[in-house]
Protein backbone atom coordinates (compact mmCIF):
# COMPACT_ATOMS: atom_id res chain seq x y z
CA MET A 1 51.22 46.82 10.25
CA SER A 2 52.35 43.20 10.69
CA ARG A 3 54.54 41.59 8.17
CA PRO A 4 52.79 38.09 6.39
CA CYS A 5 53.32 35.21 7.83
CA SER A 6 55.81 33.01 6.18
CA LEU A 7 56.96 29.33 6.12
CA LYS A 8 60.22 30.53 8.38
CA ASP A 9 57.44 31.60 11.35
CA ILE A 10 55.42 27.84 10.67
CA ALA A 11 58.47 26.13 10.42
CA GLN A 12 59.78 27.74 13.81
CA GLU A 13 56.02 27.13 15.44
CA CYS A 14 56.07 23.21 14.57
CA GLY A 15 59.65 22.87 15.07
CA VAL A 16 60.48 21.55 11.71
CA SER A 17 62.23 22.27 9.27
CA VAL A 18 61.18 25.21 6.46
CA SER A 19 61.04 22.36 3.36
CA THR A 20 59.05 20.11 5.77
CA VAL A 21 56.45 22.91 5.88
CA SER A 22 56.77 23.68 1.88
CA GLN A 23 56.44 19.83 1.49
CA ILE A 24 53.39 19.63 3.76
CA LEU A 25 51.64 22.91 2.35
CA LYS A 26 52.20 21.79 -1.38
CA ASN A 27 50.74 18.39 -0.83
CA SER A 28 54.09 17.08 -2.39
CA PRO A 29 54.88 13.56 -3.19
CA ARG A 30 58.16 14.10 -1.69
CA ASP A 31 56.71 14.30 2.13
CA TYR A 32 57.55 11.74 4.30
CA SER A 33 56.04 13.59 7.74
CA SER A 34 53.74 11.92 9.93
CA GLU A 35 49.86 12.60 9.79
CA GLN A 36 50.27 14.38 12.92
CA THR A 37 52.77 17.01 11.77
CA ARG A 38 50.85 17.45 8.77
CA ALA A 39 47.99 18.15 10.58
CA LYS A 40 49.69 20.38 12.67
CA VAL A 41 51.63 22.44 10.41
CA ARG A 42 48.34 23.00 8.64
CA GLU A 43 46.57 24.06 11.48
CA THR A 44 49.64 26.56 12.40
CA ALA A 45 49.07 27.85 8.94
CA ARG A 46 45.50 28.77 9.67
CA LYS A 47 46.67 30.02 12.79
CA LEU A 48 48.90 32.36 11.47
CA GLY A 49 46.97 33.72 8.90
CA TYR A 50 49.37 32.39 6.13
CA ARG A 51 48.34 32.81 2.73
CA ARG A 52 49.73 31.49 -0.52
CA ASN A 53 51.26 33.38 -3.31
CA TYR A 54 48.87 32.38 -6.48
CA GLY A 55 50.67 34.99 -8.64
CA TYR A 56 53.76 33.76 -8.06
CA ARG A 57 53.11 30.17 -8.79
CA LEU A 58 51.23 31.13 -11.76
CA MET A 59 54.00 32.61 -13.18
CA ARG A 60 56.44 29.91 -12.29
CA GLY A 61 53.42 27.40 -13.98
CA GLN A 62 53.10 25.83 -10.64
CA LYS A 63 49.78 23.89 -9.36
CA THR A 64 48.04 26.29 -7.36
CA MET A 65 46.14 24.24 -4.74
CA THR A 66 43.16 25.71 -5.79
CA VAL A 67 39.97 24.29 -6.46
CA ALA A 68 36.17 25.49 -7.87
CA ILE A 69 33.09 24.86 -6.32
CA MET A 70 29.97 25.60 -8.35
CA ALA A 71 26.00 25.47 -7.52
CA SER A 72 22.85 27.63 -8.16
CA MET A 73 21.86 29.89 -6.03
CA GLU A 74 18.24 28.27 -6.31
CA HIS A 75 19.44 24.86 -5.66
CA MET A 76 21.67 26.27 -2.27
CA ARG A 77 18.53 28.26 -1.25
CA SER A 78 16.19 25.85 -1.76
CA GLU A 79 17.50 22.56 -0.98
CA GLU A 80 19.13 21.86 2.44
CA HIS A 81 21.60 18.82 1.14
CA VAL A 82 23.30 20.97 -1.41
CA SER A 83 24.25 23.43 1.16
CA LYS A 84 25.65 20.59 3.07
CA LEU A 85 27.29 19.23 0.01
CA VAL A 86 29.03 22.43 -0.61
CA ILE A 87 30.19 22.79 3.17
CA GLU A 88 32.02 19.11 3.27
CA LEU A 89 33.35 19.50 -0.07
CA MET A 90 35.14 23.01 1.69
CA SER A 91 35.74 20.98 4.57
CA CYS A 92 37.37 17.81 2.45
CA PHE A 93 39.04 20.01 0.04
CA ASP A 94 40.60 22.16 3.01
CA HIS A 95 41.59 18.88 4.93
CA HIS A 96 44.15 18.15 1.96
CA GLY A 97 45.61 21.81 1.54
CA TYR A 98 43.25 22.84 -0.69
CA ALA A 99 41.69 26.40 -0.95
CA SER A 100 38.44 26.63 -2.61
CA TYR A 101 36.34 29.06 -4.25
CA PHE A 102 32.74 28.87 -4.29
CA ASN A 103 30.59 30.20 -7.59
CA THR A 104 26.86 30.36 -8.66
CA PHE A 105 25.57 29.58 -12.15
CA VAL A 106 23.02 31.31 -13.72
CA TYR A 107 20.24 31.12 -16.48
CA ASP A 108 22.82 32.39 -19.01
CA ALA A 109 25.13 30.17 -20.64
CA GLN A 110 27.61 32.52 -21.92
CA GLU A 111 27.49 34.11 -18.40
CA ASN A 112 28.44 30.52 -16.44
CA LEU A 113 31.18 30.23 -19.52
CA ASN A 114 32.69 33.83 -18.48
CA LYS A 115 32.90 32.85 -14.86
CA VAL A 116 34.80 29.37 -15.41
CA ARG A 117 37.27 31.05 -17.63
CA ASP A 118 37.70 33.55 -14.71
CA LEU A 119 38.73 30.68 -12.36
CA LEU A 120 40.84 28.99 -14.42
CA ALA A 121 43.02 32.64 -14.87
CA ARG A 122 43.28 32.29 -11.60
CA GLY A 123 45.00 28.93 -11.60
CA VAL A 124 42.23 26.59 -10.57
CA GLU A 125 42.85 22.69 -11.19
CA CYS A 126 39.98 21.20 -10.64
CA PHE A 127 35.62 21.68 -10.77
CA VAL A 128 32.90 20.54 -8.94
CA ALA A 129 29.77 20.91 -10.24
CA VAL A 130 26.74 20.26 -8.31
CA GLY A 131 24.06 19.89 -11.12
CA ALA A 132 24.14 20.54 -14.60
CA PRO A 133 23.73 24.33 -15.08
CA VAL A 134 22.59 25.73 -18.63
CA GLY A 135 25.94 25.46 -21.37
CA HIS A 136 26.81 22.88 -18.91
CA LYS A 137 28.42 21.05 -22.41
CA GLU A 138 30.62 24.20 -23.10
CA LEU A 139 31.72 24.53 -19.68
CA GLU A 140 33.14 20.89 -19.64
CA ARG A 141 34.71 21.25 -23.27
CA GLU A 142 36.71 24.44 -22.02
CA ILE A 143 37.54 23.34 -18.89
CA GLU A 144 39.15 20.02 -20.24
CA GLU A 145 40.75 21.83 -23.18
CA GLN A 146 42.84 24.20 -20.28
CA GLY A 147 44.00 20.75 -18.64
CA GLY A 148 41.65 21.16 -15.99
CA TYR A 149 39.41 18.25 -14.10
CA LEU A 150 35.49 18.46 -13.70
CA ILE A 151 33.40 16.02 -11.61
CA SER A 152 29.94 16.83 -10.93
CA THR A 153 26.59 15.19 -9.15
CA SER A 154 24.86 14.94 -12.60
CA ARG A 155 25.08 12.33 -15.19
CA GLU A 156 25.14 15.38 -17.91
CA PHE A 157 28.94 15.33 -17.40
CA ARG A 158 31.44 12.82 -18.03
CA ASN A 159 32.85 12.88 -14.34
CA HIS A 160 29.80 12.30 -11.85
CA ILE A 161 28.88 10.95 -8.72
CA PHE A 162 25.01 10.56 -8.95
CA MET A 163 22.82 9.80 -6.34
CA SER A 164 20.42 8.22 -7.68
CA ASP A 165 16.54 7.83 -5.94
CA LEU A 166 14.86 4.86 -7.37
CA SER A 167 15.23 2.73 -4.83
CA ALA A 168 14.98 4.84 -2.07
CA SER A 169 11.69 6.23 -3.75
CA ARG A 170 10.73 3.16 -4.89
CA ARG A 171 10.75 1.79 -0.60
CA ILE A 172 9.14 4.96 0.27
CA VAL A 173 6.33 4.98 -2.36
CA CYS A 174 5.58 0.90 -1.16
CA TYR A 175 5.35 1.96 2.35
CA LEU A 176 2.69 4.79 1.36
CA TYR A 177 0.86 2.69 -0.57
CA GLU A 178 0.39 -0.61 1.86
CA ARG A 179 -0.94 2.06 4.79
CA ALA A 180 -3.11 4.24 2.10
CA GLY A 181 -3.93 2.07 -0.93
CA GLU A 182 -5.73 3.93 -3.64
CA ASN A 183 -5.97 7.26 -2.00
CA PHE A 184 -2.24 8.31 -2.26
CA CYS A 185 -1.24 11.43 -3.86
CA PHE A 186 2.38 12.44 -5.31
CA PHE A 187 3.03 16.17 -5.78
CA PRO A 188 5.63 17.08 -8.24
CA CYS A 189 7.07 20.47 -8.39
CA SER A 190 10.06 19.78 -11.50
CA ASN A 191 9.42 19.65 -15.30
CA PRO A 192 9.99 17.13 -16.40
CA LEU A 193 8.90 15.07 -13.83
CA PRO A 194 11.67 13.82 -11.33
CA GLY A 195 13.02 10.46 -10.92
CA ARG A 196 10.79 9.31 -7.94
CA PHE A 197 8.13 9.41 -10.88
CA ALA A 198 9.36 6.39 -12.03
CA ALA A 199 9.05 4.65 -8.93
CA LEU A 200 5.84 5.37 -8.96
CA LYS A 201 5.18 3.87 -12.50
CA GLU A 202 6.74 0.99 -10.95
CA VAL A 203 4.73 0.70 -7.91
CA PHE A 204 1.11 1.30 -9.98
CA LYS A 205 1.96 -0.61 -12.69
CA HIS A 206 -1.66 -1.35 -13.29
CA LEU A 207 -2.46 1.94 -14.56
CA SER A 208 -0.89 3.88 -17.85
CA GLN A 209 1.29 7.02 -17.12
CA GLU A 210 -2.02 9.65 -18.35
CA GLU A 211 -4.19 7.56 -15.70
CA LEU A 212 -1.30 7.92 -12.87
CA LEU A 213 -1.05 11.52 -13.73
CA ARG A 214 -4.73 12.37 -13.47
CA ARG A 215 -5.67 9.85 -10.51
CA HIS A 216 -2.24 10.08 -8.21
CA THR A 217 -0.82 13.68 -8.68
CA CYS A 218 -1.36 17.03 -7.68
CA ARG A 219 1.35 19.50 -9.35
CA CYS A 220 3.27 22.17 -6.99
CA ILE A 221 4.50 25.47 -8.41
CA SER A 222 7.98 25.02 -9.86
CA TYR A 223 10.41 26.32 -7.28
CA LYS A 224 12.22 28.49 -10.77
CA GLU A 225 8.80 30.40 -10.19
CA CYS A 226 10.10 31.62 -7.14
CA ARG A 227 10.80 35.78 -6.09
CA GLY A 228 11.50 35.93 -2.36
CA ASN A 229 12.34 33.88 0.22
CA TYR A 230 12.17 29.74 -0.40
CA PRO A 231 10.80 28.21 2.34
CA ASP A 232 7.78 30.74 2.67
CA PHE A 233 7.31 29.75 -1.22
CA ALA A 234 7.31 26.05 -0.65
CA PHE A 235 5.31 26.23 2.14
CA ARG A 236 2.77 28.06 0.89
CA GLU A 237 2.71 25.85 -2.11
CA GLY A 238 2.65 22.50 -0.10
CA TYR A 239 -0.15 24.18 1.50
CA ALA A 240 -2.39 25.18 -0.85
CA ALA A 241 -1.34 22.13 -3.25
CA THR A 242 -2.11 19.55 -0.56
CA GLU A 243 -5.95 21.82 0.35
CA LYS A 244 -6.44 21.18 -3.27
CA ALA A 245 -5.59 17.38 -3.92
CA CYS A 246 -7.86 16.59 -0.27
CA GLY A 247 -10.85 18.92 -1.88
CA MET A 248 -11.12 16.64 -5.22
CA ASN A 249 -10.14 13.44 -3.38
CA PRO A 250 -11.14 13.57 0.67
CA ARG A 251 -10.34 9.77 1.33
CA LEU A 252 -6.53 10.92 0.28
CA ARG A 253 -4.28 9.13 3.25
CA GLY A 254 -0.75 8.61 1.71
CA PHE A 255 1.15 12.03 0.26
CA PHE A 256 4.37 12.02 -1.41
CA TYR A 257 5.78 15.32 -1.70
CA GLU A 258 8.98 16.23 -3.95
CA ASN A 259 11.02 17.80 -1.88
CA ASP A 260 10.53 18.77 2.33
CA GLY A 261 9.87 22.25 2.20
CA PHE A 262 6.39 21.18 0.02
CA ALA A 263 6.08 18.71 3.06
CA LEU A 264 6.05 21.03 5.50
CA GLY A 265 3.15 23.24 3.97
CA GLY A 266 1.02 20.18 3.40
CA ILE A 267 1.51 19.18 7.00
CA ALA A 268 0.34 22.32 8.31
CA TYR A 269 -2.74 21.92 6.16
CA LEU A 270 -3.41 18.17 6.89
CA VAL A 271 -3.19 18.95 10.75
CA GLN A 272 -5.27 21.68 10.41
CA SER A 273 -7.87 20.12 8.91
CA GLY A 274 -8.03 17.74 11.66
CA ARG A 275 -6.15 14.97 10.25
CA GLN A 276 -3.60 12.86 12.25
CA ILE A 277 -0.49 12.47 10.77
CA GLY A 278 1.15 9.24 11.25
CA ARG A 279 -2.28 7.55 12.67
CA ASP A 280 -4.56 8.56 9.89
CA VAL A 281 -2.95 10.11 6.93
CA TRP A 282 1.24 9.27 5.71
CA VAL A 283 3.78 11.72 4.96
CA ALA A 284 6.86 11.58 3.05
CA GLY A 285 8.91 14.11 1.73
CA TYR A 286 12.44 14.22 0.27
CA ASN A 287 15.78 15.54 1.25
CA ASN A 288 15.94 14.28 4.82
CA ASP A 289 16.06 18.09 5.88
CA SER A 290 16.25 18.97 9.31
CA ALA A 291 12.68 20.58 9.89
CA ILE A 292 11.61 16.90 8.53
CA ARG A 293 13.71 14.79 10.78
CA ASN A 294 12.66 17.32 14.12
CA ALA A 295 9.31 17.37 13.22
CA PRO A 296 6.68 16.55 16.51
CA TYR A 297 5.31 14.23 13.81
CA PRO A 298 6.63 10.65 11.91
CA VAL A 299 7.60 11.89 8.45
CA SER A 300 9.60 10.18 6.32
CA SER A 301 12.14 10.98 4.07
CA VAL A 302 14.91 10.39 1.71
CA ASP A 303 18.52 11.38 2.54
CA HIS A 304 21.30 12.09 -0.25
CA ASP A 305 23.97 11.23 3.07
CA TRP A 306 26.57 14.10 1.32
CA GLU A 307 28.67 13.80 4.36
CA HIS A 308 29.51 10.37 3.59
CA HIS A 309 30.11 10.51 -0.04
CA ALA A 310 31.71 13.96 -0.61
CA PRO A 311 35.04 12.56 0.23
CA LEU A 312 35.01 10.56 -3.27
CA PHE A 313 34.58 13.98 -4.96
CA VAL A 314 37.77 15.21 -3.34
CA GLU A 315 39.30 12.01 -3.86
CA LYS A 316 38.58 11.64 -7.68
CA ALA A 317 38.97 15.22 -8.52
CA LEU A 318 42.73 15.37 -6.64
CA LYS A 319 43.84 12.20 -8.79
CA ASN A 320 42.11 13.14 -11.97
CA GLU A 321 40.34 9.82 -12.43
CA PRO A 322 37.98 8.99 -14.44
CA CYS A 323 34.66 8.21 -12.63
CA GLN A 324 31.35 6.88 -13.81
CA THR A 325 29.50 5.87 -10.24
CA VAL A 326 25.97 5.79 -9.32
CA LEU A 327 25.30 4.95 -5.59
CA ASP A 328 21.34 5.12 -3.88
CA THR A 329 19.89 6.99 -1.91
CA THR A 330 18.52 6.31 1.26
CA ALA A 331 14.88 5.95 2.77
CA HIS A 332 14.07 7.14 6.59
CA ILE A 333 10.43 5.65 7.15
CA ARG A 334 9.39 6.60 10.24
CA GLU A 335 6.29 5.57 12.76
CA TYR A 336 5.36 6.15 16.27
CA ILE A 337 6.26 3.45 18.88
CA PRO A 338 2.95 1.35 18.85
CA GLY A 339 0.92 2.65 22.53
CA THR A 340 3.01 5.86 22.50
CA ASN A 341 4.06 9.12 21.08
CA ARG A 342 7.46 8.51 20.10
CA ILE A 343 8.43 8.26 16.62
CA HIS A 344 11.03 5.90 15.96
CA GLU A 345 12.36 4.61 12.32
CA ILE A 346 11.39 0.98 11.05
CA ASP A 347 13.16 -1.15 8.67
CA PHE A 348 10.03 -1.23 6.08
CA VAL A 349 9.82 -4.34 4.02
CA SER A 350 7.15 -4.22 1.36
CA SER A 351 4.68 -7.55 0.91
CA GLU A 352 6.61 -7.87 -2.36
CA GLU A 353 10.15 -7.71 -1.20
CA GLU A 354 8.72 -10.77 1.51
CA TYR A 355 7.24 -12.55 -1.12
CA GLU A 356 10.31 -12.76 -3.40
CA SER A 357 12.69 -13.23 -0.65
CA SER A 358 10.56 -16.41 0.78
CA LYS A 359 10.99 -17.92 -2.81
């Protein structure tokens, strides 16, 4: 059985001193090595299978250089952008020399609290929560009392980087409204209604909320009711809700779904019923999943751009800085290039925005 890799092994491989390797791997403020040397040492440590002795560090009261990323399994399965964020966070923390735990939230406050306590006992220094789990206030209090740092994608937590969907959703709704007019339907599945419903209320100002719900929405069954494969569930529910909505109003031409999974089912029904997406009906989803980006039809969507924002989470977490940041999601509006079957993104400006800019 081969012996574990040591700091000396890494130092010999890289041609530097043992103390230099030690300073780099623990992100010491006294490390004055070049970025090239840091990258070489970390890559060599990975290749040689170096493992930190966390038990020794805990006994000595030293930092363990570990973080925990937590998300619900339902969101991991149902939201492609959540998986993307988790991967980006792990990659960014790894670049800074930190090891990452990944753990899942459940619908039980005490079990979530027990998971956090276990991670704290292992020496985890900071937590990134994707969403707000059951019992989130107790989790925040426990982490802060133990000297840890917590940042989340949810404004339910004190430290957060929140992606607002209002501006991007409003752009999508304006686009669909200008194409479809009153023959428009929004397909929510969350309860309470998602933030993008506020965009509908801004565009359909002439309607009360009750009228808006009655005339321009058709509810899908929530992902929380899913007991099997989520993509199949979302596809079936999107298909069924679209069939129901078109049965109630055959003149529907604009379709906006709470997420891309439901949109894919809706697209299937629309195509099978003889409608031409991007020509006589217009469709938008939410999350800008790969299936939508690569669809053979022009389907609009909203992107969280996590690959650009993940480094900000890591920066705030490693500096233990207070953070109440709100960023905008991005609308991707797609159409056929006129006279062709090729798809492109357009820089859509609503007639209302044109009027405001001309004043």
